[in-house]
Coordinates of C-alpha atoms and ligand atoms in Angstrom, one line a residue:
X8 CA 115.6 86.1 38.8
X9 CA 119.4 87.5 39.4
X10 CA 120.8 85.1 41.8
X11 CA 124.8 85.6 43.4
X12 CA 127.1 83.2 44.6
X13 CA 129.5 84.4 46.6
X14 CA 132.5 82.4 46.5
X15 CA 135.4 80.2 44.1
X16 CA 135.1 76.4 45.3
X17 CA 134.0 73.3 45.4
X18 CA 130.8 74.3 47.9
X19 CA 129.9 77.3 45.5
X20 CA 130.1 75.8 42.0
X21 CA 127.7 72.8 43.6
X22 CA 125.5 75.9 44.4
X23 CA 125.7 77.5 41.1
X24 CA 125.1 74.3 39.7
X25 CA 121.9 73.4 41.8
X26 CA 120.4 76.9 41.3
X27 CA 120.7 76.2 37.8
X28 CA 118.1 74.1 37.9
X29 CA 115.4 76.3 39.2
X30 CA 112.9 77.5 36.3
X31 CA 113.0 80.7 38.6
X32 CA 116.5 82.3 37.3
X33 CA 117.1 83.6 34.7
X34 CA 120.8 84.6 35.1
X35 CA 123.6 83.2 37.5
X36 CA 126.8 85.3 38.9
X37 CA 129.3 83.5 41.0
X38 CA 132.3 85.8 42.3
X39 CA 134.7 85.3 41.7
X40 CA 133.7 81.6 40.6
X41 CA 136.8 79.7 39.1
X42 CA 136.8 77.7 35.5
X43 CA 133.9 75.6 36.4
X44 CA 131.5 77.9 37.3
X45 CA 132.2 79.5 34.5
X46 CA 130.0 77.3 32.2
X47 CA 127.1 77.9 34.0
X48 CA 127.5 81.6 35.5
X49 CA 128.9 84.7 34.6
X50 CA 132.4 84.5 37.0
X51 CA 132.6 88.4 38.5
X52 CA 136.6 89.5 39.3
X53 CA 136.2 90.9 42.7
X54 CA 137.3 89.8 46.2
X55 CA 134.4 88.6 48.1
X56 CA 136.3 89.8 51.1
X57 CA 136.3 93.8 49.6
X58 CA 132.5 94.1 51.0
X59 CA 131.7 97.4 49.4
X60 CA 132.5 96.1 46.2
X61 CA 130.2 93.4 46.8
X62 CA 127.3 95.2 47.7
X63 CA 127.8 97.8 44.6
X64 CA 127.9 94.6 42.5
X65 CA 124.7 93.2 43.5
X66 CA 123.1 96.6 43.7
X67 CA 124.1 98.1 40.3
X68 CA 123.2 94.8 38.2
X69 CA 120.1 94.3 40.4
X70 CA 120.6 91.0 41.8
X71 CA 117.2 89.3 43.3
X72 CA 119.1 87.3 45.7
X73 CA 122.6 86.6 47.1
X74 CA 123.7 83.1 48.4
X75 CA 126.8 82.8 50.9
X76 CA 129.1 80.1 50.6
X77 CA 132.4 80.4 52.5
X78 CA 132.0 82.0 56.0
X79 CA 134.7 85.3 56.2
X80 CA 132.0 87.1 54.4
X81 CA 129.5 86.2 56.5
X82 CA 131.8 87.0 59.9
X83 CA 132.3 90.6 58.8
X84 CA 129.2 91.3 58.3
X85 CA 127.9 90.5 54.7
X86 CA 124.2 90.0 55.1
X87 CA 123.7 93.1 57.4
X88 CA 125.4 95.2 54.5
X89 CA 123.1 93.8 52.0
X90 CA 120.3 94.4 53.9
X91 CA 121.0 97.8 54.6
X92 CA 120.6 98.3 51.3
X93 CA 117.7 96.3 50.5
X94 CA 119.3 93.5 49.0
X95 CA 117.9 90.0 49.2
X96 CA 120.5 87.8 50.6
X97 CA 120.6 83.9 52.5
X98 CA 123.1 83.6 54.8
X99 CA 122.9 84.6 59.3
X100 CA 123.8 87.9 60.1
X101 CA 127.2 89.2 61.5
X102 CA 126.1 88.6 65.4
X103 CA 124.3 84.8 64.7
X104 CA 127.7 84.4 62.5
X105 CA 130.1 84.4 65.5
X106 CA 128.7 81.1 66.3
X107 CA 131.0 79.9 64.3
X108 CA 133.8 83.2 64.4
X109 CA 133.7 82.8 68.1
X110 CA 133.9 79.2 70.0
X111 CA 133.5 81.1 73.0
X112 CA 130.1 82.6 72.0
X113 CA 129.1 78.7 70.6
X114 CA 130.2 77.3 73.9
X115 CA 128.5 79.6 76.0
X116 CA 125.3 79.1 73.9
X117 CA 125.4 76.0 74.2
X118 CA 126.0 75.5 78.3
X119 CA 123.2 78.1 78.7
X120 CA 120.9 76.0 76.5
X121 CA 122.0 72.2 77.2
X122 CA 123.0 71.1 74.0
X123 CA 125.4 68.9 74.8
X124 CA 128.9 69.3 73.9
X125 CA 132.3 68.5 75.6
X126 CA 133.3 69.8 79.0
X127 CA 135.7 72.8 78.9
X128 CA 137.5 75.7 80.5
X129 CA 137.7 79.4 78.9
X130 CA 140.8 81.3 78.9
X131 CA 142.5 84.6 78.5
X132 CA 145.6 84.5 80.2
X133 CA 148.1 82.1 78.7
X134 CA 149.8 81.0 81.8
X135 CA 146.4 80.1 83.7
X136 CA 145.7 78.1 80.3
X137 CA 148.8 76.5 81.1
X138 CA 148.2 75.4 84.4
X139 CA 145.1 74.1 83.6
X140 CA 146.6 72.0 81.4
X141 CA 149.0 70.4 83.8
X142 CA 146.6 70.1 86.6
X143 CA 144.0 67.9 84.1
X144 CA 146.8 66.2 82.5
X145 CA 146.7 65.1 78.1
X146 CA 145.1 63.9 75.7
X147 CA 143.5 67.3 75.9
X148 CA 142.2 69.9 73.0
X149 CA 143.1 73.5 72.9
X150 CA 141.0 75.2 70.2
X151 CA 141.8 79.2 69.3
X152 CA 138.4 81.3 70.0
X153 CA 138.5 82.6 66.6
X154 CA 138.8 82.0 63.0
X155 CA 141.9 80.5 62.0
X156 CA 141.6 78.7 58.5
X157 CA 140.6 75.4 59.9
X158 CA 143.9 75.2 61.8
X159 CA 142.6 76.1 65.3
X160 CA 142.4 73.4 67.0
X161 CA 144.7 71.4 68.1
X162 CA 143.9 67.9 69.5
X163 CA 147.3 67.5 72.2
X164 CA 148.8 63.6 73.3
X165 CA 150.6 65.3 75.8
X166 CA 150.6 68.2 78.7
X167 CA 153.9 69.4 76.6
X168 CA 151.9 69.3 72.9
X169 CA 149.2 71.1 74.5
X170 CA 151.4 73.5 76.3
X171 CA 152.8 74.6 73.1
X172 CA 149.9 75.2 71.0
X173 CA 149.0 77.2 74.1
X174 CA 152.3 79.9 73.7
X175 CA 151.8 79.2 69.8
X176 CA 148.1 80.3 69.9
X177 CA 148.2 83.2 72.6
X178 CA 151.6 84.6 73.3
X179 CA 152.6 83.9 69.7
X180 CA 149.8 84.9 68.0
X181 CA 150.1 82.5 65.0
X182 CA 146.1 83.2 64.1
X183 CA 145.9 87.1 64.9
X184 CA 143.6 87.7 67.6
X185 CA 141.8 84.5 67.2
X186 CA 144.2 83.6 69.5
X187 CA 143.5 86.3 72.5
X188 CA 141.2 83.4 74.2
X189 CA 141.5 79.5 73.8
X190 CA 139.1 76.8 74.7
X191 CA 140.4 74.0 76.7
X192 CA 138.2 71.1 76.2
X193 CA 138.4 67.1 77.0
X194 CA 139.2 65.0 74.5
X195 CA 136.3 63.0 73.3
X196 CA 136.3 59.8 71.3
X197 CA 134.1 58.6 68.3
X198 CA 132.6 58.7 65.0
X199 CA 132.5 62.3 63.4
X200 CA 128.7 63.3 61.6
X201 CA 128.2 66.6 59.9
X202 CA 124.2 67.8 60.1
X203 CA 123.2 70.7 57.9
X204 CA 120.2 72.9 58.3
X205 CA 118.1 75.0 56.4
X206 CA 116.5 77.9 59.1
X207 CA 114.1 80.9 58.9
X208 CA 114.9 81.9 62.4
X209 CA 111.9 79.8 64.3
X210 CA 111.8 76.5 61.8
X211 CA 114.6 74.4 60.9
X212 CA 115.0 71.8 58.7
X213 CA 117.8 69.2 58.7
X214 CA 119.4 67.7 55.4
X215 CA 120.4 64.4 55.1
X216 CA 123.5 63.5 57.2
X217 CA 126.6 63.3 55.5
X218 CA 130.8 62.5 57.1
X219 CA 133.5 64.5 55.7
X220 CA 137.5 62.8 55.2
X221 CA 139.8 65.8 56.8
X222 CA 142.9 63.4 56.5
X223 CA 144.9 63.4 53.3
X224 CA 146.1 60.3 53.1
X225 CA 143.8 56.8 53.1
X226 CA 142.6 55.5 56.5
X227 CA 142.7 58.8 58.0
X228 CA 146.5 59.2 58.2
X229 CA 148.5 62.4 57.3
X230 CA 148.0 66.1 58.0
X231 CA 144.2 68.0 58.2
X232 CA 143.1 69.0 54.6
X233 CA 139.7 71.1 53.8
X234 CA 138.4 67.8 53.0
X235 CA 139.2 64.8 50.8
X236 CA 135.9 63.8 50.3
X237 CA 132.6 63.2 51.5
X238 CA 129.4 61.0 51.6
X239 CA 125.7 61.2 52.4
X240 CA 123.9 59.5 54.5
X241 CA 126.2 58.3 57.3
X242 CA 126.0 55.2 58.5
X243 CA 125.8 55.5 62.2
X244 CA 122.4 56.3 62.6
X245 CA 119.8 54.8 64.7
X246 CA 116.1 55.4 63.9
X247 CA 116.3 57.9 66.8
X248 CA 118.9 59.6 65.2
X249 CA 117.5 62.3 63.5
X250 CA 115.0 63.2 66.7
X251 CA 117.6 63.5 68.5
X252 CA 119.7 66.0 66.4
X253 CA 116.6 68.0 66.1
X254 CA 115.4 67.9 70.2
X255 CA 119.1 68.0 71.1
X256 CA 120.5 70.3 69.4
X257 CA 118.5 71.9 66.2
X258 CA 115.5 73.5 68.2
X259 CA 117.4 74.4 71.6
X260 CA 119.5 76.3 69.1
X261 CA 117.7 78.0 66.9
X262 CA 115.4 78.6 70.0
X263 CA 118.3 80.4 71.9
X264 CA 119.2 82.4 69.0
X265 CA 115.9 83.8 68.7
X266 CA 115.5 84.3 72.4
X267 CA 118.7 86.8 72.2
X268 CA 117.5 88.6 69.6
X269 CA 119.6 87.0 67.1
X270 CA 117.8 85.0 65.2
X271 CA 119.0 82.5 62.9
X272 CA 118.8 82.4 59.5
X273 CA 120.8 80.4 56.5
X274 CA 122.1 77.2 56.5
X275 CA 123.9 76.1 60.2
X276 CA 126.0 73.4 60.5
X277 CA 126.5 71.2 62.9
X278 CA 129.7 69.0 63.6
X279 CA 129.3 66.0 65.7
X280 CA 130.8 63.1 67.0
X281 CA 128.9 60.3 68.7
X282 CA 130.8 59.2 71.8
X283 CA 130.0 56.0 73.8
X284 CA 127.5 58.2 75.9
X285 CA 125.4 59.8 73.1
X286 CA 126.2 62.7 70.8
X287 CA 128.4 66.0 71.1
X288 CA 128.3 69.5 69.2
X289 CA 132.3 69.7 68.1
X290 CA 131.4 73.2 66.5
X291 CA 129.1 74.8 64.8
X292 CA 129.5 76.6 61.4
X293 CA 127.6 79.3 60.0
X294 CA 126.8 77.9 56.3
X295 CA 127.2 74.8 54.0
X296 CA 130.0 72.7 54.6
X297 CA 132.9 71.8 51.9
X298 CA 133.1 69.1 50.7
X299 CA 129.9 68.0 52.4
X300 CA 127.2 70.1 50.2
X301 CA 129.1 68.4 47.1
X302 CA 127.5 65.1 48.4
X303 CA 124.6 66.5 49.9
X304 CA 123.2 68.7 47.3
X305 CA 123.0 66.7 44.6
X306 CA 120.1 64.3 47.1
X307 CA 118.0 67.2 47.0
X308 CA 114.4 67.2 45.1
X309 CA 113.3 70.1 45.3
X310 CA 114.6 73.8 44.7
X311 CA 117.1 75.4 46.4
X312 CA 115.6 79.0 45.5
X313 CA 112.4 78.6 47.2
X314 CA 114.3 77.3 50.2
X315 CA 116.5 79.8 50.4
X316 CA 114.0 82.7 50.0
X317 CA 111.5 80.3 52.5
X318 CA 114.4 81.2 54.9
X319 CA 114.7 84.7 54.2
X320 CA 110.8 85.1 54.6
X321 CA 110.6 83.4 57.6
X322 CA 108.1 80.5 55.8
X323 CA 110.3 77.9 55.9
X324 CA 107.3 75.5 56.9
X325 CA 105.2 76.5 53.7
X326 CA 108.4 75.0 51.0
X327 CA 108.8 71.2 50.3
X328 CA 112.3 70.4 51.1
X329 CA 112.7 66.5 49.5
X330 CA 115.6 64.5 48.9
X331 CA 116.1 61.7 46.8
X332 CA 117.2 58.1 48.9
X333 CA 119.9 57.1 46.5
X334 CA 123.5 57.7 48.3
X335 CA 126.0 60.4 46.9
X336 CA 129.8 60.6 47.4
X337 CA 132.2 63.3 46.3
X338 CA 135.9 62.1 45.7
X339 CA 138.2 65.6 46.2
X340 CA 141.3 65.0 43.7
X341 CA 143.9 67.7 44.8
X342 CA 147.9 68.8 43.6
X343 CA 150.5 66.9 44.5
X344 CA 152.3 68.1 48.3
X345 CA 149.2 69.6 49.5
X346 CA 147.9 70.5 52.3
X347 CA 151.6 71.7 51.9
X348 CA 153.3 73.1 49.2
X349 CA 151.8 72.0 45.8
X350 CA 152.3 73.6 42.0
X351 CA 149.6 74.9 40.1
X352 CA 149.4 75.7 36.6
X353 CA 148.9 71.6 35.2
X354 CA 146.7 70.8 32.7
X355 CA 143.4 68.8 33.7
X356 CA 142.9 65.8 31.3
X357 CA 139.6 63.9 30.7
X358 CA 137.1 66.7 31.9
X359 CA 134.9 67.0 28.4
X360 CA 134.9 62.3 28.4
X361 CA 133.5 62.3 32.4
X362 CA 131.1 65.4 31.8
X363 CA 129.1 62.8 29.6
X364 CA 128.8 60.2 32.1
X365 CA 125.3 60.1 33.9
X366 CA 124.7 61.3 37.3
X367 CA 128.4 62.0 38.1
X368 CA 129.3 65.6 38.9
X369 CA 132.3 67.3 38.5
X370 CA 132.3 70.3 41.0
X371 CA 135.6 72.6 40.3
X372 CA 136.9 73.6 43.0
X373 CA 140.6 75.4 42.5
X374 CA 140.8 75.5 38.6
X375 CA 141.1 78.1 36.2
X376 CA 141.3 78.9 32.4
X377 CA 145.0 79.4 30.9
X378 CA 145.2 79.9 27.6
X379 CA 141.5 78.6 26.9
X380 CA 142.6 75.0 28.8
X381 CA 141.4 74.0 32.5
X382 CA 144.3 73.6 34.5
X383 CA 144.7 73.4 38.6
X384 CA 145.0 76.7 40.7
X385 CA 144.5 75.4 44.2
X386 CA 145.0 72.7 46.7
X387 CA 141.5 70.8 46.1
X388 CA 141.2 71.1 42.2
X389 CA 137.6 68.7 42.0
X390 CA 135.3 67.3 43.5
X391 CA 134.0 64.5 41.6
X392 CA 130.5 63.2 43.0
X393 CA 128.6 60.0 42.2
X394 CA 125.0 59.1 42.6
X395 CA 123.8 55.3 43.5
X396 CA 121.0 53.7 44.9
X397 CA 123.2 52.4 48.0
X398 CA 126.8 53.6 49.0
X399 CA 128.5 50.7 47.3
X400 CA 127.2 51.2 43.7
X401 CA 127.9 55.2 44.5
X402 CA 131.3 53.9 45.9
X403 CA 132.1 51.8 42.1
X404 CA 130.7 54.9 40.0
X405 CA 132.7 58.0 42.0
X406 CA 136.2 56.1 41.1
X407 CA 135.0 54.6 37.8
X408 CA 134.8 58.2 37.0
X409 CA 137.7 59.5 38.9
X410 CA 140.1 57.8 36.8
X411 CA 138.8 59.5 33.8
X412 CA 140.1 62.7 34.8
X413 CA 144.6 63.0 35.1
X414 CA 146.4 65.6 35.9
X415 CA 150.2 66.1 36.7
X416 CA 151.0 64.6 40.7
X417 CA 147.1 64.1 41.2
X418 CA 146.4 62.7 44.4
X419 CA 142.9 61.6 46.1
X420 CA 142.2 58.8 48.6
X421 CA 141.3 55.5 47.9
X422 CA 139.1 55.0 50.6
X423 CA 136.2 57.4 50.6
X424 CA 133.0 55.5 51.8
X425 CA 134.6 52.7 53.2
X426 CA 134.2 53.2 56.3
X427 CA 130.2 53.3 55.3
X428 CA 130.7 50.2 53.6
X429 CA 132.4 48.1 56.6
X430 CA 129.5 49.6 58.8
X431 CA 126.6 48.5 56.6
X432 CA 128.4 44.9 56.4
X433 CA 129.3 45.7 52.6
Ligands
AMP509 P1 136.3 71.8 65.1 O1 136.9 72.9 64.2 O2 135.9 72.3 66.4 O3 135.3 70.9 64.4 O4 137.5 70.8 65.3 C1 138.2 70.3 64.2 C2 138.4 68.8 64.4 O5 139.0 68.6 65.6 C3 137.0 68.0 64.5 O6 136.5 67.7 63.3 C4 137.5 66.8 65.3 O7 138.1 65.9 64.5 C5 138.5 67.4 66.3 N1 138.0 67.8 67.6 C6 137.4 69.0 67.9 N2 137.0 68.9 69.2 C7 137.3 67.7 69.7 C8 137.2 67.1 71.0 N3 136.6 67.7 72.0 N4 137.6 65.8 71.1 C9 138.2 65.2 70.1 N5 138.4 65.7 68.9 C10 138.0 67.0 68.7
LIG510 N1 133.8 70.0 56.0 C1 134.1 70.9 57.1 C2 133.7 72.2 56.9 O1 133.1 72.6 56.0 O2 134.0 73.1 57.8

């Protein structure tokens, strides 16, 4: 087969690299990819955003099957263009998509269905936002409808904090019109969990559990990030657990999807936290999460083709979807200043000495070639995952390996899977 990555970071090269593994393909396009990819897959110079292109791509070389990784694509419309032309493709189409493009159309699914999330109050009128901020009083969260990089919600200490990202959001317009409706939600307290999916529409099939690190700095301090890092399982997890996700949340879902002639089909992610009085949906998202799948992935057994065309087929129930019970963690090294301003352009040291270690990965995320080197061209430049057969040995290998690999003002955290450790009594 002629499988497609869509995508240039640390989410797609793990999927390049886990397709790689199937017997089934025979060659492997990522686009645009970065250096990474690049060993492993034929790296294609378009703009996964430039649709048309996209489709003529996959059409001309004759691509079996297309796999989605970051979610714009997927918002505007992606899979229903493929389709259109025949094209095999694994990703929800541009109406199941706006559960994550619009919170709106997530929250209302969810109140219709029961799945339990926080309590919250629509708006489109910035001064009745306003007043409804003041009457319920802070901490409070105001979250933009739409998509706005990750940067769209905004959890408020204060009526005056929340106020502001208010007249920021929708008289400003700082996201576009993201902003034309915000969410006003209470603020809940607790442990965050991401749960991925695999669905066909009517089955789905949850992946091990896994908590991202959004903070930069160590012990969750600093600015939001894409993700500093990630491990799988999470700790907090009672036997129930897993039911729960599925009776909860999973099957209502998928169920109302279906029902509204929107079935659901691709990966869906779930963000949860567990409050004091059981668990709540934060959001959902419409495909793998980053860095979460760099952590997840590598657990899986079986192959990721057969589940991704079990989805597409709608006989998800017929594939084996196995994971291994060893523990992964992914370690994001990223330039110096970000999530603010950072330089790009610095040589990456140590990549050929840690590419020989044993089950460590090294996903790229922002790299690329100058001048035949490997040097950083992003925020997050790697992802650097470790296997073990319990999160403290994974814990020992990730940053035994991570200080293998230099580059000029690296930073990571120190702390990823600690939180694990403390939990487990470790
Ligand atoms: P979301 O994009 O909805 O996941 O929100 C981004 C982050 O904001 C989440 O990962 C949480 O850390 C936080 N968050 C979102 N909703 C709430 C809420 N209702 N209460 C507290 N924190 C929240
Ligand atoms: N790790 C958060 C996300 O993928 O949205």
């Amino acid at each position: 087969m002629k499988i497609l990555v869509i995508g240039g970071g640390g989410r797609e090269h793990t999927l390049v690299w886990k397709i790689a593994q199937s017997k089934r393909v025979k060659s492997l396009y990522a686009l645009p990819g970065n250096a990474g990819m690049a060993k492993i897959a034929n790296c294609v110079d378009i703009n996964p955003s430039n649709l048309s292109k996209v489709v003529d791509f996959a059409g001309k070389e004759g691509i079996d099957l297309t796999v989605v990784g970051p979610e714009a694509p997927l918002a505007e419309g992606i899979v229903d263009r493929f389709k259109e032309k025949k094209l095999n493709i694994f990703g929800p189409s541009r109406e199941a998509a706006r559960l994550e493009e619009s919170k709106v159309f997530a929250k209302k699914i969810m109140q219709e269905h029961h799945i339990p999330t926080a309590q919250c109050e629509i708006f489109s009128d910035a001064e009745e936002a306003k007043r409804y901020v003041r009457e319920v009083g802070a901490p409070i969260v105001v979250k933009a409808d739409g998509l706005a990089a990750g940067k769209g919600v905004i959890i408020a200490s204060t009526t005056h904090e929340a106020e502001e990202a208010i007249r920021a959001i929708m008289e400003d317009k700082i996201f576009g019109h993201a902003g034309d409706k915000v969410i006003i939600e209470e603020c809940l307290r607790g442990e965050e969990i991401s749960m991925l999916a695999f669905s066909d529409g009517e089955n789905i099939v949850a992946m091990p559990s896994a908590q991202d690190h959004k903070r930069i700095f160590d012990e969750d301090k600093g600015p939001n990030t894409g993700g500093m890092g990630a491990y799988s399982p999470a700790p907090l997890q009672k036997e129930d657990f897993l039911r729960k996700i599925m009776e909860e949340v999973f099957i209502p879902l998928i169920r109302a999807m279906k029902s509204r002639g929107i079935p659901y089909v691709g990966v869906i992610y779930a963000g949860l936290m567990m409050t004091e009085h059981g668990l709540n949906v934060l959001e959902f998202n419409v495909r793998f999460g980053d860095p979460e799948t760099q952590a997840v992935l590598p657990r899986l057994k079986g192959d990721l083709v057969d589940i991704a065309e079990g989805c597409i087929n709608g006989n998800l129930k017929d594939v084996e979807v196995d994971w291994y019970n060893d523990a992964a963690i992914c370690v994001v090294m990223a330039s110096g200043g970000y999530p603010g301003k950072y330089e790009i352009g610095k040589k990456i040291y140590g990549l050929e000495e840690i590419g020989k270690l044993k089950d460590i990965y090294v996903f790229h995320a922002g790299t690329a070639f100058l001048n035949n080197e490997v040097v950083t061209s992003g925020g997050r430049v790697l992802g650097i995952t470790a296997m073990g057969k319990d999160i403290e040995e994974a814990i020992k290998r990730v940053y035994d390996a991570v200080s293998l690999v230099k580059f000029e003002s690296a930073q990571y955290r120190k702390d990823i899977g600690a939180r694990a450790l403390k939990r487990s009594g470790g």
